[in-house]
Coordinates of C-alpha atoms in Angstrom, one line a residue:
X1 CA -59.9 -9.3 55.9
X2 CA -59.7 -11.0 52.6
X3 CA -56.7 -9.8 50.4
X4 CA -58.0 -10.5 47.8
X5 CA -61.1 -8.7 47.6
X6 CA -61.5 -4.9 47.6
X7 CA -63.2 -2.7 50.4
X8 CA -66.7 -2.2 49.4
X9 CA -67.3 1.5 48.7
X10 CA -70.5 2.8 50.3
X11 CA -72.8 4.2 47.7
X12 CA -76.5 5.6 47.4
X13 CA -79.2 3.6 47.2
X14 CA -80.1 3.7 43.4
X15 CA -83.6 3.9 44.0
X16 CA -83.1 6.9 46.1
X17 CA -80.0 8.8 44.3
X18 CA -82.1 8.0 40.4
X19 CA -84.1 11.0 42.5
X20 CA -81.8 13.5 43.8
X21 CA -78.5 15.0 42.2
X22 CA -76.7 14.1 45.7
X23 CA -72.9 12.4 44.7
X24 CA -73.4 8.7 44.2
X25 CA -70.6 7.1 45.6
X26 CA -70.0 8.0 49.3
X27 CA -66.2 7.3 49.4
X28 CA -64.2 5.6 52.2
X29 CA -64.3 6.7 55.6
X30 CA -60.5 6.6 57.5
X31 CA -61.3 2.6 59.0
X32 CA -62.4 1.4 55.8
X33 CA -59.3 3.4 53.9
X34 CA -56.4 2.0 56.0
X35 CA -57.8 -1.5 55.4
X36 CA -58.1 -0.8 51.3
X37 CA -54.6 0.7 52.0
X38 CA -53.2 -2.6 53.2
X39 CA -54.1 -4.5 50.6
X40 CA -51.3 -2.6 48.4
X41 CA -48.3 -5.4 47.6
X42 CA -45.9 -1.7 47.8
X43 CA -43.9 -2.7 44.5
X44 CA -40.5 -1.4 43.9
X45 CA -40.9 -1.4 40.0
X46 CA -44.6 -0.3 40.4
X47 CA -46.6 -0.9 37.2
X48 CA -49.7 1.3 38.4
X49 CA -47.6 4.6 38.5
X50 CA -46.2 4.2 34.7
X51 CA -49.4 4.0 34.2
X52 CA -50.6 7.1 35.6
X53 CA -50.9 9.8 33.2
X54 CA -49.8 12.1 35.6
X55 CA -47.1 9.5 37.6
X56 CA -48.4 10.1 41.4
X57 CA -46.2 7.9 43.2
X58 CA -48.8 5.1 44.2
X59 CA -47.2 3.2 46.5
X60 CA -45.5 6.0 48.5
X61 CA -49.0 7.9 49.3
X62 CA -50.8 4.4 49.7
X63 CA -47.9 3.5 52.6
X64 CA -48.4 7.1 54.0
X65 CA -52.6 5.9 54.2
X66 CA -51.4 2.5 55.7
X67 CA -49.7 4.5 58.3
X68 CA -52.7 6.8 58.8
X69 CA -50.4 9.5 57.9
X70 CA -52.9 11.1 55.5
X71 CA -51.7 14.9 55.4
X72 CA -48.2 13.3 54.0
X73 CA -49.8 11.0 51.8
X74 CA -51.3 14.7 50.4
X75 CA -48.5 15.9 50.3
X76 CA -47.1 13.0 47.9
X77 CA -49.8 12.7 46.0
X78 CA -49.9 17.2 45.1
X79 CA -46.1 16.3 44.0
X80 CA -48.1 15.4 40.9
X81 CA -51.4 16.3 40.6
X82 CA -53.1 19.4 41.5
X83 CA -56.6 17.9 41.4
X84 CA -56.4 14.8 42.8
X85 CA -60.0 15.1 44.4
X86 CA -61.3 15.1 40.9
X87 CA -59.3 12.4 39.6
X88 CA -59.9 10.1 42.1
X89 CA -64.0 10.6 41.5
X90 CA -63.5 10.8 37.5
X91 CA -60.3 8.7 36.3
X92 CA -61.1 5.5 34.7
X93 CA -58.5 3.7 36.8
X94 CA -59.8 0.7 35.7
X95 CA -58.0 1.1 32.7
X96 CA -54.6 2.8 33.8
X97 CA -53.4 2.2 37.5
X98 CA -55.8 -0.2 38.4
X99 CA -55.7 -1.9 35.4
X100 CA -51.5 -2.6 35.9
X101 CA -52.0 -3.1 39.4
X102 CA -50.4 -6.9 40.6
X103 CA -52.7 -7.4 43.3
X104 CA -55.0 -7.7 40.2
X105 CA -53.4 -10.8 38.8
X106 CA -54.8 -13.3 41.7
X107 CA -57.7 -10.9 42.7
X108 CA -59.1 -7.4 42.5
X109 CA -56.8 -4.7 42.3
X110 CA -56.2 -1.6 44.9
X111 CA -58.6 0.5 45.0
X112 CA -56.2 3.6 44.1
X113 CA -58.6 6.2 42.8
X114 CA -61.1 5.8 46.0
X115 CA -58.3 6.4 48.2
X116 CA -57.1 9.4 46.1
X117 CA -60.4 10.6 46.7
X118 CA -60.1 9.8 50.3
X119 CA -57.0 11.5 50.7
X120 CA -57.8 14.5 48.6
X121 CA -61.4 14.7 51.1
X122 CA -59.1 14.7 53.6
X123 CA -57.3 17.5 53.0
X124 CA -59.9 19.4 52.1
X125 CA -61.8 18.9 54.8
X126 CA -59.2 19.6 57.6
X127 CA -57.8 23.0 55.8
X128 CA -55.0 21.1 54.7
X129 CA -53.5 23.3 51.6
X130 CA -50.6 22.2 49.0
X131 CA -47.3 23.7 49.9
X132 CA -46.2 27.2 48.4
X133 CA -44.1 27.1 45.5
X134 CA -40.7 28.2 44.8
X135 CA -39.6 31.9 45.6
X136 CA -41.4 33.8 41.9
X137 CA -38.8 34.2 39.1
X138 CA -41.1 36.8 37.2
X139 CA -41.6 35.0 33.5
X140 CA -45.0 35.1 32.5
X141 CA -46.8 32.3 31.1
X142 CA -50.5 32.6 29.9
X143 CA -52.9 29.8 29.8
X144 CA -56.0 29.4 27.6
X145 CA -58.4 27.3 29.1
X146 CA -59.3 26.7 32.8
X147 CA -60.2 22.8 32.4
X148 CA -57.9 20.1 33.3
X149 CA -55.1 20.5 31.0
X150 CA -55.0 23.8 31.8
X151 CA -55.3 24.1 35.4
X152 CA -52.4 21.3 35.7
X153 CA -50.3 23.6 33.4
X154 CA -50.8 26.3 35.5
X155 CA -50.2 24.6 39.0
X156 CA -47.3 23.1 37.8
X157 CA -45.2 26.2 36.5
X158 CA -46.9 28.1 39.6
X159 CA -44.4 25.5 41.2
X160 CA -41.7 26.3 39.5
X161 CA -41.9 29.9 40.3
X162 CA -43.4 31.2 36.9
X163 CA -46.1 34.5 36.8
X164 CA -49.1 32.2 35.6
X165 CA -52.5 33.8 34.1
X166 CA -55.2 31.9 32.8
X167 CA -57.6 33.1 30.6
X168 CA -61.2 31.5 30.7
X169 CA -64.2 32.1 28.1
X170 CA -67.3 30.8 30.4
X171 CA -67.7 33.0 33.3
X172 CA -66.3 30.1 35.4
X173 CA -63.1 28.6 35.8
X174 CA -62.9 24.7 35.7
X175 CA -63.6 24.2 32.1
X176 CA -65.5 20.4 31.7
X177 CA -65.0 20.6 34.9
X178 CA -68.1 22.2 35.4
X179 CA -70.2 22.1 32.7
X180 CA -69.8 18.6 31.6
X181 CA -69.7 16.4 34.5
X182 CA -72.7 16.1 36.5
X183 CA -72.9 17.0 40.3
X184 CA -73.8 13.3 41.0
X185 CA -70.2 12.7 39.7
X186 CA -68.2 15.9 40.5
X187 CA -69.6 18.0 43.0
X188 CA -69.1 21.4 41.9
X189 CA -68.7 23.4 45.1
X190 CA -67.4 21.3 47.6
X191 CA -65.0 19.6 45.1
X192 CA -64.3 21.5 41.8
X193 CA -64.3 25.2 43.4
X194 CA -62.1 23.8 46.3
X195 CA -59.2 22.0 43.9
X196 CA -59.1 25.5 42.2
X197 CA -58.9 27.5 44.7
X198 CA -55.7 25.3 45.6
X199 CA -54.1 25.9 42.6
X200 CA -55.0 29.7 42.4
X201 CA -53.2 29.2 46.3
X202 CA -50.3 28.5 44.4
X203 CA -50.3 32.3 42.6
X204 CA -52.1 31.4 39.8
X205 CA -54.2 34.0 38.4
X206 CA -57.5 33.4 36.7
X207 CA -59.2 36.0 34.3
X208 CA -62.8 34.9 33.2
X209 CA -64.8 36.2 30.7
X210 CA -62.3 36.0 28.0
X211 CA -62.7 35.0 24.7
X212 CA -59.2 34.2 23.3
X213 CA -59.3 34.9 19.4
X214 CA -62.0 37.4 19.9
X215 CA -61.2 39.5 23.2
X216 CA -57.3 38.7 22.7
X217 CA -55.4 36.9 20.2
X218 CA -52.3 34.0 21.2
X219 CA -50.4 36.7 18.9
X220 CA -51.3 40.0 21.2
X221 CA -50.8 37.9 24.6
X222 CA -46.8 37.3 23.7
X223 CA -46.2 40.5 21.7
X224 CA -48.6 43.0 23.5
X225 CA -48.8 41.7 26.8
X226 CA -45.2 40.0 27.5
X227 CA -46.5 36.3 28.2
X228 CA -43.2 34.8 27.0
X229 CA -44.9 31.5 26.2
X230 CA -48.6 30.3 25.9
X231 CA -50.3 26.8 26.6
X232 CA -53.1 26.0 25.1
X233 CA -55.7 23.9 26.9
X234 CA -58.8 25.0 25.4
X235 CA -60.4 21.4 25.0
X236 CA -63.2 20.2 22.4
X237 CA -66.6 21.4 23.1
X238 CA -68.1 21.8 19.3
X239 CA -70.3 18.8 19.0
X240 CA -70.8 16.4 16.3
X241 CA -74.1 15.5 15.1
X242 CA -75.2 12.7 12.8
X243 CA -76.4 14.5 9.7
X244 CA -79.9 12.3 9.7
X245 CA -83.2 14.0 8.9
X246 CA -85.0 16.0 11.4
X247 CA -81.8 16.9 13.6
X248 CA -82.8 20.7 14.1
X249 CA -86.3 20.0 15.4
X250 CA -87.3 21.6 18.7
X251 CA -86.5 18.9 21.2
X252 CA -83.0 18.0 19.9
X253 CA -80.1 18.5 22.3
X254 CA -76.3 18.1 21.6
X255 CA -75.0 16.5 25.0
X256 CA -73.1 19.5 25.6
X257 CA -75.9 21.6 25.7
X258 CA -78.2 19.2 28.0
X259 CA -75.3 18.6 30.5
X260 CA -73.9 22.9 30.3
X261 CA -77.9 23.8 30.8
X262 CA -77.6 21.4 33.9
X263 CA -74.3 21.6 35.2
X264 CA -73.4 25.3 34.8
X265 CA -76.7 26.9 34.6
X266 CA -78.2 24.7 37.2
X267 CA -81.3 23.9 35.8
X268 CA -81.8 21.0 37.7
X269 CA -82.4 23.3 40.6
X270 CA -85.9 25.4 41.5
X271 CA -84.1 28.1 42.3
X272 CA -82.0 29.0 39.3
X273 CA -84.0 30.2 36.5
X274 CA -82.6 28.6 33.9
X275 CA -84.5 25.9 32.5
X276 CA -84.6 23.0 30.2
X277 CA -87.3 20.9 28.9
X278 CA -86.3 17.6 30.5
X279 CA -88.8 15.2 28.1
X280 CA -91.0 12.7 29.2
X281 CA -89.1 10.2 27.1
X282 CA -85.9 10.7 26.5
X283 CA -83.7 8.5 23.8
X284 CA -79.7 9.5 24.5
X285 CA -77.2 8.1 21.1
X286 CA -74.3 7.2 21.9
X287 CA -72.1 5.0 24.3
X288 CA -69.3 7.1 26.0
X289 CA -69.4 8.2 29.3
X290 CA -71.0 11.7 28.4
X291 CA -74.0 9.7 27.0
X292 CA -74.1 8.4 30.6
X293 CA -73.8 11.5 31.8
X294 CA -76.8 12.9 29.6
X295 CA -78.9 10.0 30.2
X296 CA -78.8 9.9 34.0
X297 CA -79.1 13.7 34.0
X298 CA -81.8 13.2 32.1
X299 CA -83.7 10.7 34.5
X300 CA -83.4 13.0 37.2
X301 CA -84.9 15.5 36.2
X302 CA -88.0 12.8 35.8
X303 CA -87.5 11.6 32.1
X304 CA -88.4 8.1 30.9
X305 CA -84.6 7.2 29.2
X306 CA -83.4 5.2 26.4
X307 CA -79.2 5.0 25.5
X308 CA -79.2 4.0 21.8
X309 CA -76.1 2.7 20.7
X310 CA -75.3 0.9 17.3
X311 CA -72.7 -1.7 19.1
X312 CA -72.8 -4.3 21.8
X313 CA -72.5 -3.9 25.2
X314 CA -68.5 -5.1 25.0
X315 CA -67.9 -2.4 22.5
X316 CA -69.8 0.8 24.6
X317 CA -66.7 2.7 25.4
X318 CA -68.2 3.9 28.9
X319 CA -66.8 2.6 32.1
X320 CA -67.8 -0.1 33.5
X321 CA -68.6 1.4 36.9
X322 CA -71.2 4.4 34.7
X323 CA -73.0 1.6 32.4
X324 CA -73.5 -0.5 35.4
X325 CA -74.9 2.6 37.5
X326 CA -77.2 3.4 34.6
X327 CA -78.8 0.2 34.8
X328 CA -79.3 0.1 38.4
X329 CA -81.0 3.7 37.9
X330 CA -83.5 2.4 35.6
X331 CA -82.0 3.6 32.1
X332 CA -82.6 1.3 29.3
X333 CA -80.1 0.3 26.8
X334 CA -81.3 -0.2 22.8
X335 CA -77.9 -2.1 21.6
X336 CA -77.2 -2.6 18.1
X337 CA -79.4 -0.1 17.4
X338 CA -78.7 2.7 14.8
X339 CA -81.3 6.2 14.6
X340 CA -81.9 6.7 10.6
X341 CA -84.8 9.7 11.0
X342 CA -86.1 12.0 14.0
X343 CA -89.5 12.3 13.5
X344 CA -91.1 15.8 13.9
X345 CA -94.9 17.2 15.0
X346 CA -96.9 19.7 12.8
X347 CA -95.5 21.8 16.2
X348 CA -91.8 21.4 15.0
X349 CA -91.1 19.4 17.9
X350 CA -89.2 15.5 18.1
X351 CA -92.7 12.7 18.3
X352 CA -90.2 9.8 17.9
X353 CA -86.9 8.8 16.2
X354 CA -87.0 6.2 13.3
X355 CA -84.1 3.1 13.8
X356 CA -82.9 0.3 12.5
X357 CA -81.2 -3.0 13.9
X358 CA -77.5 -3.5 13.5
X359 CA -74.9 -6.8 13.7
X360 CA -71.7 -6.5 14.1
X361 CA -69.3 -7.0 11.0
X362 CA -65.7 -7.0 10.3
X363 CA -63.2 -5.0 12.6
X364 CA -62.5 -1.5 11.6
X365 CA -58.9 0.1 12.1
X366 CA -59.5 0.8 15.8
X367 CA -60.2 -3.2 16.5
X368 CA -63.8 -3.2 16.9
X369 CA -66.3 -4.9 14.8
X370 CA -68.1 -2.7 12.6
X371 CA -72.1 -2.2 12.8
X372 CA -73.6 -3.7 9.8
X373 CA -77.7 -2.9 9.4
X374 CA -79.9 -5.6 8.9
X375 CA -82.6 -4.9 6.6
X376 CA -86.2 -4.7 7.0
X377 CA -85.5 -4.7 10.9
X378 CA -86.5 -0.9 11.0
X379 CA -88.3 0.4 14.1
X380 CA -89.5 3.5 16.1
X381 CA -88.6 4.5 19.5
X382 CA -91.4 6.4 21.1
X383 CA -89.5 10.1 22.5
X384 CA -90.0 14.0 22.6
X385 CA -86.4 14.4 23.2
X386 CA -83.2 13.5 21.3
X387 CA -79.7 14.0 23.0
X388 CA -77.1 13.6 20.5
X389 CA -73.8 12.4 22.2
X390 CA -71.5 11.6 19.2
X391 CA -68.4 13.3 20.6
X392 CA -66.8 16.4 20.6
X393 CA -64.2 18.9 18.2
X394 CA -62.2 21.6 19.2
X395 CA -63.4 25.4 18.5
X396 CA -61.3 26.6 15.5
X397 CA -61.3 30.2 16.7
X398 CA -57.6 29.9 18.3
X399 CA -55.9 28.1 15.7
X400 CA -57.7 30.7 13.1
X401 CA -56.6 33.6 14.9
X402 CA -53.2 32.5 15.2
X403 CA -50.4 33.0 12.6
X404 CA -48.2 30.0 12.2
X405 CA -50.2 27.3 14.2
X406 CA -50.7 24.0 12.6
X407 CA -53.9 22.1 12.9
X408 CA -54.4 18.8 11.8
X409 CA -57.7 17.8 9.1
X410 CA -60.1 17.7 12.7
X411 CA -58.8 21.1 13.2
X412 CA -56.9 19.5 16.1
X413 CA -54.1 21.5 17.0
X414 CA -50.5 19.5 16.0
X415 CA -48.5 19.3 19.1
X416 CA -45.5 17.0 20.5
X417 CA -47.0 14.1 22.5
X418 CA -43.7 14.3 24.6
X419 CA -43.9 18.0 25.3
X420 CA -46.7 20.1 23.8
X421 CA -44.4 22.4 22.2
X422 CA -46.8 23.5 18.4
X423 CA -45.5 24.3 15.2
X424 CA -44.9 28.1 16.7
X425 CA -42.0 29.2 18.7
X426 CA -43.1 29.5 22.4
X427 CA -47.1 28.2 22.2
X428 CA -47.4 24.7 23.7
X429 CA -50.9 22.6 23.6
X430 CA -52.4 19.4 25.2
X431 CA -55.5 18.0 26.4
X432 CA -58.9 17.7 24.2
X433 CA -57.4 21.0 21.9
X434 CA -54.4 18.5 20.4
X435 CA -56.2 15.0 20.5
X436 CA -60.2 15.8 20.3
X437 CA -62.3 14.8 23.3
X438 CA -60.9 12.2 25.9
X439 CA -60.4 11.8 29.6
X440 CA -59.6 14.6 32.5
X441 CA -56.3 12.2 33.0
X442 CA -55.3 12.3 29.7
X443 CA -55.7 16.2 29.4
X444 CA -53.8 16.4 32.7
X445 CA -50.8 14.4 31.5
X446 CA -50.5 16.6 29.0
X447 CA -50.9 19.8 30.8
X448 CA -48.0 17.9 32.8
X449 CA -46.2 17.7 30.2
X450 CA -46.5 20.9 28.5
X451 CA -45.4 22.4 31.8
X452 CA -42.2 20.5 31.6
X453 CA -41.9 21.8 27.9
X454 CA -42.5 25.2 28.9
X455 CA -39.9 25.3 31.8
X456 CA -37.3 23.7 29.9
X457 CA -37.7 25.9 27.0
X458 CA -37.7 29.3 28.7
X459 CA -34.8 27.7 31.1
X460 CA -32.9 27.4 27.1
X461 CA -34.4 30.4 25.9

């Protein structure tokens, strides 16, 4: 066993899996895990688990793994995260626990998230269930949103005891859950439906269907209905588009749509009748991992796909693990590339999209160096399909509907990093809502912490 190099995780073959909406990484089996497992240094001060969003305490469910005690390492692990299934498929560890990891310095870090996954699998597949929470104490908390944020929220205060509802506008629970993260990445029912149903297990109560600021208001649900505070968690699903002639053709997609068409309506499948017009060629702006999302969606369902992105390769903000999938698959990358017209048939439909070349300038304020566009380098990229994945907004109908809830000039809801507590006495917010769209990890710390918030203020109140 070398140390110093991680256990290979077994994955489709790309060839095969570009085909099929089958998950692409296969995960550890318990052999392979133990061995990853042993490669953990077991720090005292450990670096990975300040940087967890969430703060699963690393090193005590990795020994538990070591020791093939995988039920207890469960166990530790639900002490902090009620969907560690999820996180251990969609977390960019890389970048947080992995990325502080020591056994990084000399070589490559721990594998943490694919042994989250394993033990989470685990679980799961041996009817292993989280423990029940404290005896009820009858204060009742409503939650708005069933994504991330929101189902860590609720499983939380479930813990503590608290009466938790959450109220859901799709006519499924899980939020981005399921309808922006492709069953290649998340599988829906054996994974997503499976983590909720552990924290509905815990007494949580989930309403679908409801459309908070139409059906109910935040106002009615504490004064009507006796929820004696309110989290918000509704995330950012208005998308952004880039304002450039020709966006409203037929054939122009927002990524949301595509991947909600896909995801929640199945329209990948024969079987649900719910279609969408896949393209022949398909060109997919934008960098992030929903672009990769889109675009591998996209070649699926038997498109020809382009990801047109006005940076380098160093500056795409995907994970490393989705660009270099994407490639294996097939998809090609246009870099330093920006789209400047969609052009449109006498049938109203996208024929092509109009670009020009970029180099990169100066940094901006975030660090990276701005796209600057070289002229007379214009060119057209052959499509019939445009997916637009510029990033997302929240939905103003909450914050509209409310009476004394600050929002911020992106019509981001202003909340306490620390705690989630809002500008209005007893409404807490976190997740995409409060910082426009990010990570399931980063909506999860903050549905952590609004938890916390919530307890302590009701404890005071």
């Amino acid at each position: 066993m070398d140390v110093l190099k991680k256990v290979p995780v077994r994955e489709q073959d790309p060839k095969v899996r570009a085909t099929n909406f089958d998950e692409v990484c296969l995960g550890y089996n318990k052999d392979e895990a133990v061995e990853e497992a042993n490669r953990c240094l077991g720090c005292q001060n450990a670096q990975c688990v300040k940087a967890c969003p969430v703060s699963i305490d690393i090193p005590g469910f990795i020994k538990e793994v070591k020791e093939g005690n995988f039920e207890e390492a469960g166990y530790v692990i639900g002490k902090s995260s009620s969907l560690p299934a999820i996180c251990g498929r969609v977390c960019p560890q890389e970048t947080q626990c992995e990325g502080k990891c020591i056994r990084g310095i000399k070589g490559e870090a721990v594998s943490i998230g694919k042994l989250e996954r394993f033990v989470a699998d685990y679980a799961r597949q041996n009817g292993i269930k989280p423990k029940k929470p404290e005896a009820s104490n009858g204060r009742k908390v409503a939650i708005i949103g069933s994504g991330p944020a929101g189902l860590t929220c609720a499983g939380d205060l479930a813990k503590l005891g608290y009466d938790v509802t959450i109220f859901e506008a799709l006519h499924e629970a899980g939020g981005v859950l399921v309808y922006g993260i492709p069953e290649f990445r998340l599988p829906k029912d054996e994974v997503v439906k499976k983590e909720i149903e552990n924290v509905k297990s815990l007494g949580v109560k989930i309403e679908t269907d409801v459309v908070v600021g139409k059906s109910v208001t935040v106002d009615d649900l504490m004064e009507k209905e006796g929820f004696e505070a309110v989290f918000i968690g509704s995330g950012a699903g208005l998308p952004r588009f880039m304002g450039i002639p020709g966006e409203t053709a037929s054939g122009v997609y927002s990524a949301n749509e595509y991947l909600t068409r896909s995801n929640l309506m199945k329209a990948f499948r024969d079987d649900y009748d719910t279609p969408i017009n896949p393209g022949k060629k398909v060109a997919v702006v934008g960098g992030g991992n929903v672009a990769m999302d889109a675009a591998r969606t996209a070649l699926r369902l038997g498109a020809e796909v382009h990801i047109v992105y006005r940076r380098s390769e160093e500056e795409l903000p995907a994970r490393v693990e989705e660009v270099h999938h994407a490639k294996e698959e097939g998809i090609q990358f246009d870099l330093l590339t920006n789209p400047t017209k969609i052009l449109v048939d006498d049938n109203g439909w996208v024929c092509g999209m109009e670009c020009i070349r970029m180099e990169l300038g100066e940094p901006d304020e975030s660090g990276r160096r701005s796209p600057v566009e070289i002229p007379g380098s214009e060119f057209t990229i052959e499509c019939d399909t445009v997916i637009m994945s510029l990033g997302t907004s929240p939905n103003p109908l909450i914050s509209s509907t409310t009476k004394g809830l600050e929002v911020n000039r992106r019509k981001c809801i202003v909340a306490s990093e620390e705690n989630g507590a809002t500008s209005k006495e007893g409404v807490f917010a976190g997740g995409d809502a409060v910082t426009g769209a990010a990570t399931v990890i980063l909506a999860m710390g903050a549905g952590k912490a609004a938890a916390e918030g919530i307890h302590n203020y009701l404890s005071n109140k």
